[in-house]
Amino acid sequence: MEAIEELAIQPCTSSLYLRPFRLCYRQNGTKKFWDFMRTHDSVSILIFNTSRQCFVVVKQFRPAVYMCELERHHPELFENQDKEGLSRVEDPLPAVVGVTYELCAGIVDKPDLSLEEIACEEILEECGYRVPVTNLRKITSYRSGVGVTGSRQTLFYAEVTDQMKTGEGGGHPEEGELIEVVEIPLEDSMKFAYDETFPKTMGVIFSFMWFQTNIAPKLPKK
Amino acid sequence: MEAIEELAIQPCTSSLYLRPFRLCYRQNGTKKFWDFMRTHDSVSILIFNTSRQCFVVVKQFRPAVYMCELERHHPELFENQDKEGLSRVEDPLPAVVGVTYELCAGIVDKPDLSLEEIACEEILEECGYRVPVTNLRKITSYRSGVGVTGSRQTLFYAEVTDQMKTGEGGGHPEEGELIEVVEIPLEDSMKFAYDETFPKTMGVIFSFMWFQTNIAPKLPKK
């Protein structure tokens, strides 16, 4: 995952993935506009393996996270970018600064499937566990990126056992996905959550804390 | 805040606010590219007013959130958009579906100021409390929008009193900001956090729960 080479950046004049729009409106009599991105809603799942008392999360190289770190060290990187040019990154950082721990997650882009069904598909594809839809418990939903995307993210909790493991997970390598499944032992989880040397999403921190409050007290004592 | 009229959308071919880039790279031998947006890091602050035992949050109309809801009801909205055209929104939803509850927050765009100093400025500008930098306690940092922006968000906790209130807050109306300060009584806060009829960020839900675990047990009993 961490062999990242031949980095180059260029301004992106057209993208299948980033679709910017402008909303013009009048608020309390004042004309305004706001630029935003059209995105999909998403689901994420806190997975707890009861056989081995650990959380199952994923990690992957995130170019956007990597570039934030690179810019912190090389603030000149995005300056003097002409409209079309491709700039080689001459002194890249190690790829590990862009490797991010996240909950298993996916976008909501299948109108025929429920959020729960999409969540179960992601658990299987990314983490290799076959989970019945009825095993999912909805934690809550919230808004992400309210300035730019504003999409709705729905967070689920799923308990799995080693017997449910039917594959390796890892996403779709043929589509370029390179996802590593990581197990975080329950006893180390809060230390991990607050250890900022491991870049992670708020979803990981929040859901680990939610577990401590809502699930841990009911776990059978060892 | 909720008088929103004359809505129209158009594709956004160039924006001062959305700056898309493409990163080309080779990962484990495979050539890839990823489109991302350059953004600023940010700070957010959980504010607790000890005089009246309430949280101080902000709410504002978020066009990106509003458009997500609008698309849910009018999926055809973004179809057939030509490159330049402006489309009137004929049957808009009430603006309240785009009004989002958030922590006081701001972007990190002043190289001379520390994160704590920027946080204190935001507390004053948005919520009207003058807080000494030494009153801030860092909770943690995390990554937001790892697919698209990947910026680092740092979350602080600040206790305030009524005596620290020196203004009304509300942001910079002259720059188009229209921010309403909202107080959430401590005793209602977890019910509010999980009530999905109030759109909110994960930062609100997470930080309210963090307070319950880390601060509430040490509060003086009434």
Short mmCIF file of C-alpha atoms in Angstrom, two decimals:
data_model
loop_
_atom_site.label_atom_id
_atom_site.label_comp_id
_atom_site.label_asym_id
_atom_site.label_seq_id
_atom_site.Cartn_x
_atom_site.Cartn_y
_atom_site.Cartn_z
CA MET A 1 0.00 0.00 0.00
CA GLU A 2 2.75 2.34 0.89
CA ALA A 3 4.83 2.14 -2.26
CA ILE A 4 3.76 5.44 -3.81
CA GLU A 5 5.93 6.75 -6.64
CA GLU A 6 6.00 9.20 -9.51
CA LEU A 7 3.72 11.76 -7.92
CA ALA A 8 2.58 14.66 -10.06
CA ILE A 9 -0.25 17.13 -9.64
CA GLN A 10 -2.22 19.19 -12.11
CA PRO A 11 -5.23 21.48 -11.93
CA CYS A 12 -8.35 19.48 -12.62
CA THR A 13 -10.52 21.20 -15.20
CA SER A 14 -13.04 18.42 -15.60
CA SER A 15 -13.72 15.42 -13.40
CA LEU A 16 -16.11 12.51 -13.33
CA TYR A 17 -15.82 12.52 -9.54
CA LEU A 18 -15.95 16.18 -8.56
CA ARG A 19 -19.01 17.90 -9.91
CA PRO A 20 -19.15 21.53 -8.81
CA PHE A 21 -22.35 23.56 -8.96
CA ARG A 22 -23.30 27.05 -7.95
CA LEU A 23 -26.53 27.82 -6.09
CA CYS A 24 -27.78 31.39 -6.50
CA TYR A 25 -30.41 32.56 -4.05
CA ARG A 26 -31.76 35.46 -2.06
CA GLN A 27 -31.61 35.16 1.75
CA ASN A 28 -33.55 37.71 3.80
CA GLY A 29 -33.46 40.02 0.81
CA THR A 30 -29.72 39.71 0.08
CA LYS A 31 -28.55 38.06 -3.15
CA LYS A 32 -25.96 35.35 -2.54
CA PHE A 33 -24.36 32.42 -4.23
CA TRP A 34 -22.61 29.34 -2.90
CA ASP A 35 -20.39 26.86 -4.71
CA PHE A 36 -20.83 23.26 -3.67
CA MET A 37 -20.13 19.75 -4.85
CA ARG A 38 -22.69 17.17 -5.73
CA THR A 39 -21.93 13.94 -3.92
CA HIS A 40 -23.64 10.78 -2.82
CA ASP A 41 -24.93 10.00 0.64
CA SER A 42 -22.96 7.32 2.38
CA VAL A 43 -23.10 4.61 5.01
CA SER A 44 -20.43 3.58 7.48
CA ILE A 45 -20.33 0.66 9.86
CA LEU A 46 -18.67 0.11 13.22
CA ILE A 47 -17.82 -3.60 13.10
CA PHE A 48 -17.09 -5.47 16.32
CA ASN A 49 -15.79 -9.02 16.16
CA THR A 50 -17.14 -10.76 19.26
CA SER A 51 -15.02 -13.88 18.74
CA ARG A 52 -11.84 -11.92 19.27
CA GLN A 53 -13.17 -8.78 21.01
CA CYS A 54 -11.79 -6.37 18.44
CA PHE A 55 -13.00 -3.67 16.10
CA VAL A 56 -12.59 -4.23 12.38
CA VAL A 57 -11.62 -1.06 10.52
CA VAL A 58 -9.97 -0.35 7.19
CA LYS A 59 -6.99 1.66 6.19
CA GLN A 60 -6.07 3.01 2.82
CA PHE A 61 -3.87 5.56 1.12
CA ARG A 62 -5.90 8.75 0.71
CA PRO A 63 -4.45 11.12 -1.88
CA ALA A 64 -6.40 14.09 -0.45
CA VAL A 65 -4.99 13.50 3.05
CA TYR A 66 -1.51 12.98 1.64
CA MET A 67 -1.63 16.23 -0.29
CA CYS A 68 -2.69 18.17 2.81
CA GLU A 69 0.40 16.91 4.59
CA LEU A 70 2.59 17.55 1.57
CA GLU A 71 1.36 21.13 1.37
CA ARG A 72 2.12 21.61 5.06
CA HIS A 73 5.76 20.80 4.27
CA HIS A 74 5.87 22.38 0.81
CA PRO A 75 3.50 25.35 0.86
CA GLU A 76 4.71 26.40 -2.58
CA LEU A 77 3.27 23.23 -4.11
CA PHE A 78 0.00 24.72 -5.31
CA GLU A 79 1.40 28.07 -6.25
CA ASN A 80 2.27 28.91 -9.82
CA GLN A 81 0.06 26.13 -11.13
CA ASP A 82 -0.91 27.01 -14.65
CA LYS A 83 -4.18 25.74 -16.01
CA GLU A 84 -2.98 22.60 -17.70
CA GLY A 85 0.50 21.90 -16.44
CA LEU A 86 1.55 18.73 -14.69
CA SER A 87 4.05 19.31 -11.88
CA ARG A 88 6.24 16.52 -10.64
CA VAL A 89 6.46 16.38 -6.85
CA GLU A 90 10.21 16.51 -6.37
CA ASP A 91 10.54 15.77 -2.68
CA PRO A 92 7.60 13.61 -1.67
CA LEU A 93 6.84 12.59 1.90
CA PRO A 94 6.57 8.93 2.82
CA ALA A 95 3.19 7.58 1.74
CA VAL A 96 2.33 6.61 5.30
CA VAL A 97 1.37 10.22 6.12
CA GLY A 98 -1.62 9.73 3.80
CA VAL A 99 -2.68 6.33 5.10
CA THR A 100 -5.90 6.84 7.02
CA TYR A 101 -7.86 4.60 9.40
CA GLU A 102 -11.57 4.64 8.67
CA LEU A 103 -14.75 2.75 9.35
CA CYS A 104 -15.89 0.37 6.64
CA ALA A 105 -18.02 2.62 4.42
CA GLY A 106 -19.53 3.11 1.02
CA ILE A 107 -21.57 5.51 -1.05
CA VAL A 108 -25.30 5.19 -1.54
CA ASP A 109 -25.61 4.80 -5.29
CA LYS A 110 -27.97 1.84 -5.72
CA PRO A 111 -31.56 3.05 -5.65
CA ASP A 112 -32.93 -0.49 -5.36
CA LEU A 113 -31.08 -1.29 -2.14
CA SER A 114 -31.81 -0.10 1.38
CA LEU A 115 -29.10 1.61 3.40
CA GLU A 116 -28.80 -1.59 5.43
CA GLU A 117 -28.33 -3.71 2.32
CA ILE A 118 -25.65 -1.36 1.01
CA ALA A 119 -23.92 -1.47 4.39
CA CYS A 120 -23.90 -5.29 4.35
CA GLU A 121 -22.41 -5.29 0.84
CA GLU A 122 -19.62 -3.00 1.99
CA ILE A 123 -18.88 -5.17 5.03
CA LEU A 124 -18.47 -8.16 2.74
CA GLU A 125 -16.47 -6.39 0.04
CA GLU A 126 -14.14 -4.45 2.27
CA CYS A 127 -13.83 -6.68 5.34
CA GLY A 128 -14.89 -10.15 4.19
CA TYR A 129 -17.73 -10.81 6.68
CA ARG A 130 -21.16 -11.97 5.54
CA VAL A 131 -23.60 -10.21 7.87
CA PRO A 132 -27.40 -10.57 7.79
CA VAL A 133 -29.21 -7.26 7.37
CA THR A 134 -31.03 -7.91 10.65
CA ASN A 135 -27.68 -7.80 12.50
CA LEU A 136 -27.30 -4.11 11.73
CA ARG A 137 -28.22 -1.53 14.32
CA LYS A 138 -28.51 2.06 13.23
CA ILE A 139 -26.57 4.43 15.49
CA THR A 140 -27.51 7.76 13.92
CA SER A 141 -27.12 9.94 10.86
CA TYR A 142 -25.40 13.29 10.45
CA ARG A 143 -24.18 15.75 7.84
CA SER A 144 -20.66 15.73 6.49
CA GLY A 145 -18.73 18.52 4.84
CA VAL A 146 -21.55 21.01 5.39
CA GLY A 147 -19.65 23.74 3.58
CA VAL A 148 -19.00 21.79 0.41
CA THR A 149 -20.94 18.54 0.11
CA GLY A 150 -23.55 18.38 2.86
CA SER A 151 -24.39 14.76 2.21
CA ARG A 152 -26.07 12.53 4.76
CA GLN A 153 -24.00 9.83 6.39
CA THR A 154 -25.71 7.02 8.24
CA LEU A 155 -23.74 5.10 10.83
CA PHE A 156 -24.50 1.48 11.72
CA TYR A 157 -23.19 -0.98 14.28
CA ALA A 158 -22.64 -4.63 13.35
CA GLU A 159 -21.40 -7.50 15.47
CA VAL A 160 -19.60 -10.25 13.60
CA THR A 161 -17.98 -13.54 14.52
CA ASP A 162 -15.07 -15.41 13.00
CA GLN A 163 -17.63 -17.85 11.55
CA MET A 164 -19.06 -15.06 9.41
CA LYS A 165 -15.76 -14.46 7.71
CA THR A 166 -16.06 -15.74 4.15
CA GLY A 167 -13.33 -13.82 2.39
CA GLU A 168 -10.40 -11.51 2.74
CA GLY A 169 -12.15 -8.23 1.98
CA GLY A 170 -9.93 -5.56 0.53
CA GLY A 171 -12.41 -3.88 -1.80
CA HIS A 172 -12.17 -4.07 -5.57
CA PRO A 173 -8.49 -4.22 -6.56
CA GLU A 174 -9.59 -4.35 -10.22
CA GLU A 175 -11.11 -0.89 -9.74
CA GLY A 176 -7.93 0.35 -8.14
CA GLU A 177 -9.10 -0.06 -4.54
CA LEU A 178 -6.36 -1.10 -2.16
CA ILE A 179 -7.91 -1.51 1.26
CA GLU A 180 -6.27 -3.19 4.21
CA VAL A 181 -8.43 -4.68 6.96
CA VAL A 182 -7.12 -3.84 10.44
CA GLU A 183 -8.23 -5.24 13.78
CA ILE A 184 -8.07 -2.97 16.81
CA PRO A 185 -8.34 -4.89 20.11
CA LEU A 186 -11.12 -3.52 22.31
CA GLU A 187 -8.72 -2.98 25.19
CA ASP A 188 -6.50 -0.71 23.06
CA SER A 189 -9.29 1.06 21.25
CA MET A 190 -9.65 4.30 23.19
CA LYS A 191 -5.90 4.80 23.27
CA PHE A 192 -5.88 4.28 19.50
CA ALA A 193 -8.85 6.63 19.03
CA TYR A 194 -7.04 9.54 20.65
CA ASP A 195 -3.57 8.80 19.26
CA GLU A 196 -3.18 11.51 16.65
CA THR A 197 -0.15 9.86 15.09
CA PHE A 198 -2.62 7.53 13.34
CA PRO A 199 -4.63 9.74 10.94
CA LYS A 200 -8.27 8.79 11.21
CA THR A 201 -11.78 9.99 10.60
CA MET A 202 -14.04 11.32 13.31
CA GLY A 203 -16.30 8.35 12.58
CA VAL A 204 -13.71 6.03 14.11
CA ILE A 205 -13.29 8.14 17.24
CA PHE A 206 -16.99 8.76 17.69
CA SER A 207 -18.08 5.16 17.16
CA PHE A 208 -15.43 3.72 19.48
CA MET A 209 -16.66 6.10 22.18
CA TRP A 210 -20.29 5.24 21.38
CA PHE A 211 -19.40 1.57 21.89
CA GLN A 212 -17.86 2.29 25.29
CA THR A 213 -21.05 3.97 26.42
CA ASN A 214 -23.67 1.80 24.76
CA ILE A 215 -22.24 -1.69 24.23
CA ALA A 216 -19.26 -2.28 26.50
CA PRO A 217 -21.27 -2.18 29.76
CA LYS A 218 -23.42 -5.06 28.48
CA LEU A 219 -20.58 -7.30 27.29
CA PRO A 220 -20.27 -10.61 29.13
CA LYS A 221 -17.50 -10.35 31.73
CA LYS A 222 -14.44 -12.45 30.99
CA MET B 1 -32.38 33.10 8.14
CA GLU B 2 -35.07 30.97 6.60
CA ALA B 3 -36.36 33.38 3.99
CA ILE B 4 -34.70 31.79 0.97
CA GLU B 5 -36.04 32.84 -2.42
CA GLU B 6 -35.21 32.87 -6.11
CA LEU B 7 -33.15 29.69 -6.11
CA ALA B 8 -31.30 28.81 -9.27
CA ILE B 9 -28.44 26.42 -9.93
CA GLN B 10 -25.78 26.29 -12.58
CA PRO B 11 -22.71 24.20 -13.26
CA CYS B 12 -19.69 25.89 -11.73
CA THR B 13 -16.85 26.10 -14.21
CA SER B 14 -14.54 28.21 -12.08
CA SER B 15 -14.66 28.97 -8.38
CA LEU B 16 -12.61 30.90 -5.89
CA TYR B 17 -13.78 28.44 -3.23
CA LEU B 18 -13.56 25.04 -4.88
CA ARG B 19 -10.13 24.34 -6.25
CA PRO B 20 -9.95 20.88 -7.80
CA PHE B 21 -6.63 19.17 -8.50
CA ARG B 22 -5.63 15.80 -9.82
CA LEU B 23 -2.87 13.74 -8.24
CA CYS B 24 -1.24 11.21 -10.56
CA TYR B 25 0.85 8.49 -8.93
CA ARG B 26 1.94 4.88 -9.08
CA GLN B 27 0.90 2.64 -6.16
CA ASN B 28 2.53 -0.78 -5.90
CA GLY B 29 3.34 -0.56 -9.60
CA THR B 30 -0.14 0.47 -10.78
CA LYS B 31 -0.67 3.91 -12.31
CA LYS B 32 -3.55 5.80 -10.71
CA PHE B 33 -5.00 9.25 -10.40
CA TRP B 34 -7.27 10.84 -7.84
CA ASP B 35 -9.22 14.09 -8.04
CA PHE B 36 -9.35 16.08 -4.83
CA MET B 37 -10.07 19.56 -3.56
CA ARG B 38 -7.60 21.83 -1.94
CA THR B 39 -9.03 23.18 1.30
CA HIS B 40 -7.91 24.70 4.55
CA ASP B 41 -7.52 22.92 7.85
CA SER B 42 -10.07 23.99 10.42
CA VAL B 43 -10.77 24.30 14.11
CA SER B 44 -14.02 23.71 15.95
CA ILE B 45 -14.93 24.37 19.55
CA LEU B 46 -17.36 22.73 21.95
CA ILE B 47 -18.49 25.68 24.09
CA PHE B 48 -20.09 25.07 27.47
CA ASN B 49 -21.62 27.98 29.35
CA THR B 50 -21.17 27.15 33.03
CA SER B 51 -23.39 30.03 34.18
CA ARG B 52 -26.41 28.47 32.56
CA GLN B 53 -25.25 24.87 32.09
CA CYS B 54 -25.79 24.83 28.36
CA PHE B 55 -23.86 24.22 25.20
CA VAL B 56 -23.44 27.08 22.76
CA VAL B 57 -23.68 26.00 19.12
CA VAL B 58 -24.45 27.78 15.88
CA LYS B 59 -26.93 27.16 13.15
CA GLN B 60 -26.93 28.42 9.62
CA PHE B 61 -28.44 27.79 6.22
CA ARG B 62 -26.10 25.49 4.32
CA PRO B 63 -26.68 25.49 0.56
CA ALA B 64 -24.87 22.16 0.12
CA VAL B 65 -27.09 20.45 2.70
CA TYR B 66 -30.19 22.07 1.22
CA MET B 67 -29.34 20.86 -2.28
CA CYS B 68 -28.86 17.28 -1.04
CA GLU B 69 -32.38 17.35 0.35
CA LEU B 70 -33.74 19.02 -2.76
CA GLU B 71 -32.19 16.34 -4.96
CA ARG B 72 -33.75 13.64 -2.79
CA HIS B 73 -37.16 15.10 -3.67
CA HIS B 74 -36.32 16.19 -7.23
CA PRO B 75 -33.76 13.70 -8.59
CA GLU B 76 -34.05 15.27 -12.03
CA LEU B 77 -32.58 18.52 -10.73
CA PHE B 78 -29.00 17.90 -11.80
CA GLU B 79 -29.84 16.12 -15.01
CA ASN B 80 -29.81 17.92 -18.31
CA GLN B 81 -27.62 20.67 -16.96
CA ASP B 82 -25.78 22.24 -19.84
CA LYS B 83 -22.39 23.76 -19.25
CA GLU B 84 -23.42 27.35 -18.69
CA GLY B 85 -27.15 27.38 -18.14
CA LEU B 86 -28.87 28.69 -15.04
CA SER B 87 -31.88 26.63 -13.98
CA ARG B 88 -34.55 28.10 -11.76
CA VAL B 89 -35.65 25.76 -9.00
CA GLU B 90 -39.40 25.67 -9.59
CA ASP B 91 -40.64 23.86 -6.51
CA PRO B 92 -38.18 24.56 -3.71
CA LEU B 93 -38.37 22.93 -0.28
CA PRO B 94 -38.64 25.08 2.84
CA ALA B 95 -35.23 26.50 3.72
CA VAL B 96 -35.31 24.84 7.12
CA VAL B 97 -34.26 21.49 5.57
CA GLY B 98 -30.86 23.10 4.92
CA VAL B 99 -30.43 24.73 8.33
CA THR B 100 -27.71 22.82 10.13
CA TYR B 101 -26.57 22.77 13.76
CA GLU B 102 -22.79 22.90 14.07
CA LEU B 103 -20.02 23.60 16.53
CA CYS B 104 -18.51 27.06 16.40
CA ALA B 105 -15.75 26.64 13.82
CA GLY B 106 -13.45 28.35 11.38
CA ILE B 107 -10.79 27.71 8.80
CA VAL B 108 -7.08 27.94 9.52
CA ASP B 109 -5.95 30.65 7.13
CA LYS B 110 -3.83 32.96 9.29
CA PRO B 111 -0.24 31.70 9.39
CA ASP B 112 0.68 34.07 12.23
CA LEU B 113 -1.91 32.72 14.63
CA SER B 114 -1.91 29.46 16.58
CA LEU B 115 -4.85 27.08 16.29
CA GLU B 116 -5.90 28.21 19.77
CA GLU B 117 -5.83 31.86 18.78
CA ILE B 118 -7.91 31.19 15.69
CA ALA B 119 -10.37 29.22 17.82
CA CYS B 120 -10.71 32.14 20.27
CA GLU B 121 -11.35 34.54 17.38
CA GLU B 122 -14.12 32.30 16.08
CA ILE B 123 -15.74 32.03 19.51
CA LEU B 124 -15.85 35.82 19.71
CA GLU B 125 -16.99 36.40 16.14
CA GLU B 126 -19.61 33.69 15.96
CA CYS B 127 -20.82 33.41 19.55
CA GLY B 128 -19.83 36.69 21.25
CA TYR B 129 -17.71 35.31 24.12
CA ARG B 130 -14.22 36.65 24.84
CA VAL B 131 -12.25 33.59 25.93
CA PRO B 132 -8.57 33.58 27.00
CA VAL B 133 -6.44 31.19 24.96
CA THR B 134 -5.51 29.39 28.17
CA ASN B 135 -9.15 28.40 28.68
CA LEU B 136 -9.02 26.15 25.63
CA ARG B 137 -8.51 22.44 26.03
CA LYS B 138 -7.65 20.39 22.97
CA ILE B 139 -9.85 17.32 22.60
CA THR B 140 -8.28 15.75 19.52
CA SER B 141 -7.76 16.13 15.79
CA TYR B 142 -9.03 14.03 12.93
CA ARG B 143 -9.41 13.97 9.15
CA SER B 144 -12.51 15.17 7.39
CA GLY B 145 -13.75 14.30 3.92
CA VAL B 146 -10.94 11.82 3.35
CA GLY B 147 -12.13 11.10 -0.17
CA VAL B 148 -12.18 14.69 -1.35
CA THR B 149 -10.51 17.17 0.99
CA GLY B 150 -8.66 15.27 3.70
CA SER B 151 -8.01 18.35 5.78
CA ARG B 152 -7.14 18.24 9.45
CA GLN B 153 -9.75 19.41 11.91
CA THR B 154 -8.77 20.16 15.48
CA LEU B 155 -11.46 20.09 18.14
CA PHE B 156 -11.25 22.18 21.32
CA TYR B 157 -13.32 22.48 24.47
CA ALA B 158 -13.95 25.88 26.06
CA GLU B 159 -15.88 26.78 29.17
CA VAL B 160 -17.45 30.24 29.17
CA THR B 161 -19.50 32.27 31.62
CA ASP B 162 -22.14 34.92 31.06
CA GLN B 163 -19.54 37.49 32.20
CA MET B 164 -17.39 36.64 29.16
CA LYS B 165 -20.18 37.58 26.77
CA THR B 166 -19.15 40.84 25.10
CA GLY B 167 -21.25 40.77 21.95
CA GLU B 168 -23.97 39.05 20.02
CA GLY B 169 -21.80 36.94 17.74
CA GLY B 170 -23.40 36.04 14.44
CA GLY B 171 -20.31 36.08 12.24
CA HIS B 172 -19.69 38.73 9.58
CA PRO B 173 -23.04 39.79 8.11
CA GLU B 174 -21.14 42.18 5.82
CA GLU B 175 -19.47 39.13 4.26
CA GLY B 176 -22.82 37.43 3.86
CA GLU B 177 -22.55 35.28 7.00
CA LEU B 178 -25.84 34.73 8.77
CA ILE B 179 -25.17 32.68 11.86
CA GLU B 180 -27.58 32.16 14.71
CA VAL B 181 -26.26 31.31 18.17
CA VAL B 182 -28.26 28.54 19.84
CA GLU B 183 -28.08 27.31 23.42
CA ILE B 184 -28.73 23.64 24.10
CA PRO B 185 -29.40 22.93 27.80
CA LEU B 186 -27.10 20.23 29.14
CA GLU B 187 -30.02 18.14 30.31
CA ASP B 188 -31.49 18.02 26.79
CA SER B 189 -28.21 17.63 24.98
CA MET B 190 -28.03 13.89 24.34
CA LYS B 191 -31.65 13.78 23.22
CA PHE B 192 -30.84 16.63 20.83
CA ALA B 193 -27.66 14.90 19.64
CA TYR B 194 -29.53 11.81 18.49
CA ASP B 195 -32.63 13.57 17.17
CA GLU B 196 -32.16 13.26 13.44
CA THR B 197 -34.88 15.80 12.68
CA PHE B 198 -32.29 18.47 13.50
CA PRO B 199 -29.59 18.19 10.79
CA LYS B 200 -26.22 18.41 12.46
CA THR B 201 -22.57 17.58 12.03
CA MET B 202 -20.88 14.62 13.64
CA GLY B 203 -18.79 17.15 15.58
CA VAL B 204 -21.86 18.11 17.61
CA ILE B 205 -22.81 14.52 18.40
CA PHE B 206 -19.26 13.44 19.18
CA SER B 207 -18.39 16.41 21.38
CA PHE B 208 -21.63 16.21 23.39
CA MET B 209 -20.85 12.57 24.07
CA TRP B 210 -17.22 13.41 24.90
CA PHE B 211 -18.53 15.93 27.45
CA GLN B 212 -20.74 13.29 29.09
CA THR B 213 -17.75 11.02 29.54
CA ASN B 214 -15.01 13.53 30.36
CA ILE B 215 -16.59 16.62 31.91
CA ALA B 216 -20.07 15.84 33.25
CA PRO B 217 -18.85 13.48 36.00
CA LYS B 218 -16.74 16.31 37.46
CA LEU B 219 -19.42 19.01 37.38
CA PRO B 220 -20.43 20.34 40.79
CA LYS B 221 -23.70 18.73 41.84
CA LYS B 222 -26.70 21.09 41.92
#
